[in-house]
Amino acid sequence: MATVKTATLTFRIDPGLKEALRIAADQEHRSIANMVEVLIRGHCERHGIAIPHSEQTKNNNGARS
């Protein structure tokens, strides 16, 4: 399977929000980056915003790898 490169996102955030994000990520056994991705995907799903998917990012079960 081909490797798909990821994009880098850099932004500034209030230290309190960063700490809350770290706690949320820890509670779900996720990295901060993965937690941000989960939050963005959830927001888009709730608001009907389509997220373009590359077929290379899916495994045989349709789940992201």
mmCIF file of C-alpha atoms in Angstrom:
data_model
loop_
_atom_site.group_PDB
_atom_site.id
_atom_site.type_symbol
_atom_site.label_atom_id
_atom_site.label_comp_id
_atom_site.label_asym_id
_atom_site.label_seq_id
_atom_site.Cartn_x
_atom_site.Cartn_y
_atom_site.Cartn_z
ATOM 1 C CA MET A 1 0.000 0.000 0.000
ATOM 2 C CA ALA A 2 1.331 3.459 -0.880
ATOM 3 C CA THR A 3 2.165 5.843 1.944
ATOM 4 C CA VAL A 4 0.114 9.045 2.054
ATOM 5 C CA LYS A 5 1.881 12.147 3.320
ATOM 6 C CA THR A 6 0.176 14.256 5.943
ATOM 7 C CA ALA A 7 -0.046 18.033 6.040
ATOM 8 C CA THR A 8 1.415 20.105 8.865
ATOM 9 C CA LEU A 9 -0.831 22.519 10.735
ATOM 10 C CA THR A 10 0.765 25.071 13.057
ATOM 11 C CA PHE A 11 -1.277 27.467 15.166
ATOM 12 C CA ARG A 12 -1.238 29.333 18.461
ATOM 13 C CA ILE A 13 -3.720 28.463 21.188
ATOM 14 C CA ASP A 14 -4.471 29.652 24.712
ATOM 15 C CA PRO A 15 -2.437 27.575 27.190
ATOM 16 C CA GLY A 16 -5.608 26.606 29.077
ATOM 17 C CA LEU A 17 -7.196 25.235 25.899
ATOM 18 C CA LYS A 18 -4.016 23.326 25.106
ATOM 19 C CA GLU A 19 -4.060 21.755 28.574
ATOM 20 C CA ALA A 20 -7.739 20.825 28.184
ATOM 21 C CA LEU A 21 -6.909 19.267 24.803
ATOM 22 C CA ARG A 22 -4.030 17.317 26.354
ATOM 23 C CA ILE A 23 -6.319 16.002 29.110
ATOM 24 C CA ALA A 24 -9.014 15.035 26.589
ATOM 25 C CA ALA A 25 -6.425 13.259 24.444
ATOM 26 C CA ASP A 26 -5.005 11.420 27.463
ATOM 27 C CA GLN A 27 -8.476 10.281 28.525
ATOM 28 C CA GLU A 28 -9.041 8.744 25.093
ATOM 29 C CA HIS A 29 -5.475 7.375 24.808
ATOM 30 C CA ARG A 30 -4.817 9.567 21.776
ATOM 31 C CA SER A 31 -2.067 11.917 20.746
ATOM 32 C CA ILE A 32 -2.882 15.609 20.706
ATOM 33 C CA ALA A 33 -2.656 15.599 16.893
ATOM 34 C CA ASN A 34 -5.057 12.663 16.636
ATOM 35 C CA MET A 35 -7.450 14.302 19.114
ATOM 36 C CA VAL A 36 -7.519 17.468 16.985
ATOM 37 C CA GLU A 37 -8.262 15.331 13.917
ATOM 38 C CA VAL A 38 -11.107 13.544 15.739
ATOM 39 C CA LEU A 39 -12.577 16.872 16.858
ATOM 40 C CA ILE A 40 -12.398 18.350 13.339
ATOM 41 C CA ARG A 41 -13.965 15.245 11.797
ATOM 42 C CA GLY A 42 -16.768 15.295 14.383
ATOM 43 C CA HIS A 43 -17.461 18.975 13.767
ATOM 44 C CA CYS A 44 -17.556 18.473 9.996
ATOM 45 C CA GLU A 45 -19.853 15.465 10.336
ATOM 46 C CA ARG A 46 -22.288 17.365 12.593
ATOM 47 C CA HIS A 47 -22.371 20.337 10.209
ATOM 48 C CA GLY A 48 -22.530 18.476 6.898
ATOM 49 C CA ILE A 49 -19.065 19.496 5.747
ATOM 50 C CA ALA A 50 -17.580 16.948 3.363
ATOM 51 C CA ILE A 51 -13.995 15.879 3.965
ATOM 52 C CA PRO A 52 -12.200 14.813 0.783
ATOM 53 C CA HIS A 53 -10.688 11.343 1.202
ATOM 54 C CA SER A 54 -7.870 9.769 -0.701
ATOM 55 C CA GLU A 55 -8.549 6.104 -1.410
ATOM 56 C CA GLN A 56 -4.965 5.446 -0.352
ATOM 57 C CA THR A 57 -5.801 6.448 3.247
ATOM 58 C CA LYS A 58 -8.268 3.586 3.675
ATOM 59 C CA ASN A 59 -7.501 -0.033 4.418
ATOM 60 C CA ASN A 60 -9.535 -2.959 3.150
ATOM 61 C CA ASN A 61 -12.240 -2.452 5.802
ATOM 62 C CA GLY A 62 -12.826 1.162 4.802
ATOM 63 C CA ALA A 63 -11.243 2.407 8.027
ATOM 64 C CA ARG A 64 -8.416 4.904 8.024
ATOM 65 C CA SER A 65 -5.029 3.361 8.574
#
